[in-house]
PDB file of C-alpha atoms in Angstrom:
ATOM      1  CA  UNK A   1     109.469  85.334  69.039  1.00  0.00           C
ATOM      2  CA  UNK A   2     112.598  83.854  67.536  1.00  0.00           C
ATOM      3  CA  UNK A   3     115.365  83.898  69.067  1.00  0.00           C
ATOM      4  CA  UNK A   4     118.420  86.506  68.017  1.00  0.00           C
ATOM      5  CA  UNK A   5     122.351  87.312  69.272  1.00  0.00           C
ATOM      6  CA  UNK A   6     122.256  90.193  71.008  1.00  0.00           C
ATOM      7  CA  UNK A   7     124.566  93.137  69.398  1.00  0.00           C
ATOM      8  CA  UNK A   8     127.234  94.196  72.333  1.00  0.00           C
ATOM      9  CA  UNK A   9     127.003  98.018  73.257  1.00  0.00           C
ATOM     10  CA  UNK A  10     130.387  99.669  72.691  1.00  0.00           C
ATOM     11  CA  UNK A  11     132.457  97.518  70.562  1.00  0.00           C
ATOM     12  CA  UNK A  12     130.590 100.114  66.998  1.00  0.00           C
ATOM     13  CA  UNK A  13     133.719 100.407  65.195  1.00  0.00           C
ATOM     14  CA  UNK A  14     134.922 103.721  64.031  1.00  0.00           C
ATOM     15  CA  UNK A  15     135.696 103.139  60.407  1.00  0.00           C
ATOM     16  CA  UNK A  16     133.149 101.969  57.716  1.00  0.00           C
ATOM     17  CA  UNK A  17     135.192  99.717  55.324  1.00  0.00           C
ATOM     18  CA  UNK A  18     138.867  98.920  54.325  1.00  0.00           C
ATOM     19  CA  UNK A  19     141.082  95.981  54.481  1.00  0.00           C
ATOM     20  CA  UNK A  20     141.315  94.368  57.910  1.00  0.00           C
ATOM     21  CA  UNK A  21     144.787  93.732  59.228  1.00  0.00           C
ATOM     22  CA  UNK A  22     145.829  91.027  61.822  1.00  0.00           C
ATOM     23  CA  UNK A  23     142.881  88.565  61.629  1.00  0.00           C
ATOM     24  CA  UNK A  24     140.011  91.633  61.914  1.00  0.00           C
ATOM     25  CA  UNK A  25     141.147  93.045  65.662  1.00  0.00           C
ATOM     26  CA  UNK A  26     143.492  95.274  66.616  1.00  0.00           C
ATOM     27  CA  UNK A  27     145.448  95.211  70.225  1.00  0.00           C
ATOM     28  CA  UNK A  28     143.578  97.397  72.047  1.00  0.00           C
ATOM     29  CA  UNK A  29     140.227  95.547  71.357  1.00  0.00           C
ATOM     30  CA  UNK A  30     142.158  92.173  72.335  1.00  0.00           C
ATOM     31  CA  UNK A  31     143.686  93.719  75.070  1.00  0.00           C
ATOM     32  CA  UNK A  32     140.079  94.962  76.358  1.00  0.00           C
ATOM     33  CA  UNK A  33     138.512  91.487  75.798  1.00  0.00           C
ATOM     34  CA  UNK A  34     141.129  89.776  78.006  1.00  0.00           C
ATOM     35  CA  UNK A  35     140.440  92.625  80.593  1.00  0.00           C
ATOM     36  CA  UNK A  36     136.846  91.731  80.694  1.00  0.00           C
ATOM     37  CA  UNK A  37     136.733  88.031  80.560  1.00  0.00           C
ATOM     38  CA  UNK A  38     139.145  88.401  83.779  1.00  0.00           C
ATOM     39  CA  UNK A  39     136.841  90.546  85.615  1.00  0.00           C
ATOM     40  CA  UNK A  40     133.766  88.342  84.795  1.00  0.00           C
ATOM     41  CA  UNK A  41     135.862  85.205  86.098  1.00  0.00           C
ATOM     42  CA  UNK A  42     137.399  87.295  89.423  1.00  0.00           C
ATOM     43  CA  UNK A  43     135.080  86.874  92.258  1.00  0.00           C
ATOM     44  CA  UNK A  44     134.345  90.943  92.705  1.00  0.00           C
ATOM     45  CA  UNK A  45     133.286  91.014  89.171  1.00  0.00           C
ATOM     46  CA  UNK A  46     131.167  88.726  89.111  1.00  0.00           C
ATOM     47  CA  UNK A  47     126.977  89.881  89.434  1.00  0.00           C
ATOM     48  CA  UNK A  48     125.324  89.560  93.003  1.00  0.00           C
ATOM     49  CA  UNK A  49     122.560  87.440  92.153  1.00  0.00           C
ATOM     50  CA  UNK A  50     118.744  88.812  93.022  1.00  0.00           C
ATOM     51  CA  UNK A  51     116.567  87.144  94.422  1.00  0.00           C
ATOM     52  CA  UNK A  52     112.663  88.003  94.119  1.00  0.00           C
ATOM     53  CA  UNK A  53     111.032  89.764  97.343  1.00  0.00           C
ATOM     54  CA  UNK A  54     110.559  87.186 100.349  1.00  0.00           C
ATOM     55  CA  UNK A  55     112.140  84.033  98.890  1.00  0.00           C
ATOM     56  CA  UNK A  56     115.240  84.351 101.398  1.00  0.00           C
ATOM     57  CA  UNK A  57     112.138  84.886 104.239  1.00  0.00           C
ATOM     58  CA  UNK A  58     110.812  81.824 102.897  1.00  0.00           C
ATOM     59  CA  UNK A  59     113.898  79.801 103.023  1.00  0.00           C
ATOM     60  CA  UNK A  60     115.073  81.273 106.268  1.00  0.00           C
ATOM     61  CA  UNK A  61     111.362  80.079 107.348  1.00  0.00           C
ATOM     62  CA  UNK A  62     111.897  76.528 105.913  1.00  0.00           C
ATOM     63  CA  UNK A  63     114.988  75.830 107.350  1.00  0.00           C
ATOM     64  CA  UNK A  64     114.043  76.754 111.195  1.00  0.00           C
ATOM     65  CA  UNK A  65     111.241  74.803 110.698  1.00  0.00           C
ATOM     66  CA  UNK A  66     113.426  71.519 109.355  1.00  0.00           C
ATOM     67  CA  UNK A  67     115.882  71.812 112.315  1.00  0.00           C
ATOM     68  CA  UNK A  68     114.742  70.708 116.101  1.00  0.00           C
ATOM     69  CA  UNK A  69     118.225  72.849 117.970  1.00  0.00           C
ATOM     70  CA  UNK A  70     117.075  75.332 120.005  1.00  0.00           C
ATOM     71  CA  UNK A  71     117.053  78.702 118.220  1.00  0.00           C
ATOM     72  CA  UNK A  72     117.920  81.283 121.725  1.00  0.00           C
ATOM     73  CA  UNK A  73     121.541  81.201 122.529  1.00  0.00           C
ATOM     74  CA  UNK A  74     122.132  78.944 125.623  1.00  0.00           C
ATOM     75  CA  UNK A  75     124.528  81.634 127.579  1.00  0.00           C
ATOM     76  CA  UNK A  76     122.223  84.615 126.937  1.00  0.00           C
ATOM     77  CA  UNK A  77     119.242  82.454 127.835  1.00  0.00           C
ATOM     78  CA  UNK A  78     120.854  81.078 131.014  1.00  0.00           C
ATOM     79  CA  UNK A  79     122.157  84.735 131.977  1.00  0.00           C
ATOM     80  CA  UNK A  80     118.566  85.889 131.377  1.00  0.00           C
ATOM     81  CA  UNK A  81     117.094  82.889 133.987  1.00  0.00           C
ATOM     82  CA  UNK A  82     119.587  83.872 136.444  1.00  0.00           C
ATOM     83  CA  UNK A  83     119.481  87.481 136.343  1.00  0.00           C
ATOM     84  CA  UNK A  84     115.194  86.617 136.609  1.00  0.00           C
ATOM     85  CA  UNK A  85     115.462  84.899 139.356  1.00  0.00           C
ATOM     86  CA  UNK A  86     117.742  86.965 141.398  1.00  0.00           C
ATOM     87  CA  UNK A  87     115.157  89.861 140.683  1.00  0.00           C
ATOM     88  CA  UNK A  88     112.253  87.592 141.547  1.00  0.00           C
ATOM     89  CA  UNK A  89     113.786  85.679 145.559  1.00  0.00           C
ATOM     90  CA  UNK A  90     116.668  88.182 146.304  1.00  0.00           C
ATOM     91  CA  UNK A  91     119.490  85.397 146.392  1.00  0.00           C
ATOM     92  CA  UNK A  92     121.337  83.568 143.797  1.00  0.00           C
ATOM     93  CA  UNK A  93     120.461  80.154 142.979  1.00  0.00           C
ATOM     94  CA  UNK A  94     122.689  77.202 141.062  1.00  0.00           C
ATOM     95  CA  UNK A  95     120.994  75.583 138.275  1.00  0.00           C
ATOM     96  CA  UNK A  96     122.090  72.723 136.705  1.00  0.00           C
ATOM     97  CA  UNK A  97     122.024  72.257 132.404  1.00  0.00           C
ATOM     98  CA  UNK A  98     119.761  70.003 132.252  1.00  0.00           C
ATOM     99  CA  UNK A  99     117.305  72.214 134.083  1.00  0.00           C
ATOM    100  CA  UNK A 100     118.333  75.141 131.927  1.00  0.00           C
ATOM    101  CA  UNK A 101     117.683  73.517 128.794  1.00  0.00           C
ATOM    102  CA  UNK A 102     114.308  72.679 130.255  1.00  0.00           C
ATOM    103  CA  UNK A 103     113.311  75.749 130.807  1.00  0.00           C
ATOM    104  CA  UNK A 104     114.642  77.212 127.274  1.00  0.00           C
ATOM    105  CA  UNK A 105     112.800  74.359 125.485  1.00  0.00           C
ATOM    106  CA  UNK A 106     109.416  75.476 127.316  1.00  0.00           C
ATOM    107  CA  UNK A 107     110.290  78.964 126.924  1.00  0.00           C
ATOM    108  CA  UNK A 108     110.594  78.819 123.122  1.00  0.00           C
ATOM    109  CA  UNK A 109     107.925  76.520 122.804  1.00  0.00           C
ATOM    110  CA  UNK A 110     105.506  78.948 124.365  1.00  0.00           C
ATOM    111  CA  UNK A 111     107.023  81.682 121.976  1.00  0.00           C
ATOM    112  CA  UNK A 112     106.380  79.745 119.110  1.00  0.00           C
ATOM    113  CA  UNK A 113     103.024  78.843 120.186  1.00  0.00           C
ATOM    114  CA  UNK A 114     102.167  82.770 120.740  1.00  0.00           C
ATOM    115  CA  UNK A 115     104.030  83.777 117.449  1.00  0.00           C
ATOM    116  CA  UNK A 116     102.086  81.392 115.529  1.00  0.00           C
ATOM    117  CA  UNK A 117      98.275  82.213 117.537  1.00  0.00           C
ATOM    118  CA  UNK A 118      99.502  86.294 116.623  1.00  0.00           C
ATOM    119  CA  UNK A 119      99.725  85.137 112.685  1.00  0.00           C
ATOM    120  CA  UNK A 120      96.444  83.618 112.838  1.00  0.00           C
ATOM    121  CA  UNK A 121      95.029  86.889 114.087  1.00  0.00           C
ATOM    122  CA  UNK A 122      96.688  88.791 111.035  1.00  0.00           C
ATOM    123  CA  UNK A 123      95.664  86.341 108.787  1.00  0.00           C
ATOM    124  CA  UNK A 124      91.904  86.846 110.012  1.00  0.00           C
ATOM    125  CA  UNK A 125      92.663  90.571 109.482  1.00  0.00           C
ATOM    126  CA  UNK A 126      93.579  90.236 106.196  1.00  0.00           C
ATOM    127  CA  UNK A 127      97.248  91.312 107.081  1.00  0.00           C
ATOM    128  CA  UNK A 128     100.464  89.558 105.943  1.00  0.00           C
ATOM    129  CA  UNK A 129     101.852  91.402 108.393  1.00  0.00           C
ATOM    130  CA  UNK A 130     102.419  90.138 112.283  1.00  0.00           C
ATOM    131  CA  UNK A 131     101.996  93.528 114.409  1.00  0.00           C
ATOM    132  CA  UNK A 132     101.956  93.981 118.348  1.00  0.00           C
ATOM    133  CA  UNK A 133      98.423  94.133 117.924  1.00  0.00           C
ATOM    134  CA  UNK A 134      97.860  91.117 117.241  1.00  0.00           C
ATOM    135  CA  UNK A 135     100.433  89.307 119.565  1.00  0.00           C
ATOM    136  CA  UNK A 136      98.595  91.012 122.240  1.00  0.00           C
ATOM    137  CA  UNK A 137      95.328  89.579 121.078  1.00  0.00           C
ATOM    138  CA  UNK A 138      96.415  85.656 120.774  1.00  0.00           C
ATOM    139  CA  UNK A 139      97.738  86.324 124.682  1.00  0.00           C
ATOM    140  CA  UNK A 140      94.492  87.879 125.436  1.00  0.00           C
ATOM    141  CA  UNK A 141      92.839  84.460 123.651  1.00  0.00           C
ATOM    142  CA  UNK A 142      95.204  82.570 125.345  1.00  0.00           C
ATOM    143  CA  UNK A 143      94.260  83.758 128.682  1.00  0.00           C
ATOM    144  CA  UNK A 144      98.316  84.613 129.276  1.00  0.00           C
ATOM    145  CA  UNK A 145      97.764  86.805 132.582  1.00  0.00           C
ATOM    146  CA  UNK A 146      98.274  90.676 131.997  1.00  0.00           C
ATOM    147  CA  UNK A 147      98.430  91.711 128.267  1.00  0.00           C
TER     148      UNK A 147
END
């Protein structure tokens, strides 16, 4: 299909014929133009762009798999180890970073290990989908104590 210049909606004149005066516009329309180029330029005029279902998933998923930081806070995490292990003995213990950063490492490496054993199991249930179902399955495969 060849290709054609699209007409603009709302700039139909109202008169059919008759001399043109000032170069073919009149103020208003100039005015209006100026207006609009403005608004295109300005930041808050300017169209959000749209992206197609799952691509921002997909780059979200790219980029966490490029980078090698841990992806758990470090203060939650260590408040989490603490608060654990005051449940678990009774007393508080002092831990030092490095042993703290240990612990997230393993920690998020057995997530990650679970997460992706869980979208194995969808995948053989010919789901996209991750569901509890199927988290609870890969620990059950897995042998992870009570599930």
């Amino acid at each position: 299909m060849a290709r054609t210049r699209k007409s603009r909606s709302g700039s139909a004149r109202a008169s059919t014929g008759g001399s043109r005066r000032g170069g073919g516009r009149d103020e208003g329309e100039q005015q209006q133009r100026g207006t609009s180029a403005r608004r295109r330029d300005s930041p808050e005029g300017r169209k959000k762009i749209r992206h197609r279902p799952g691509f921002r998933a997909l780059r979200e998923i790219r980029k966490y798999q490029k980078s090698t930081d841990l992806l758990i806070p470090k203060l939650p995490f260590a408040r989490l180890v603490k608060e654990t292990t005051y449940k678990l003995f009774g007393e508080h213990f002092r831990w030092s970073v490095e042993a703290l950063q240990c612990v997230q490492t393993a920690a998020e490496a057995h997530l990650t290990g679970i997460f992706a054993d869980a979208q194995l199991c969808s995948f053989h249930a010919k789901r996209v989908t991750l569901m509890l179902n199927d988290i609870r399955l890969a620990r059950r495969l897995r042998g992870d104590g009570k599930f």
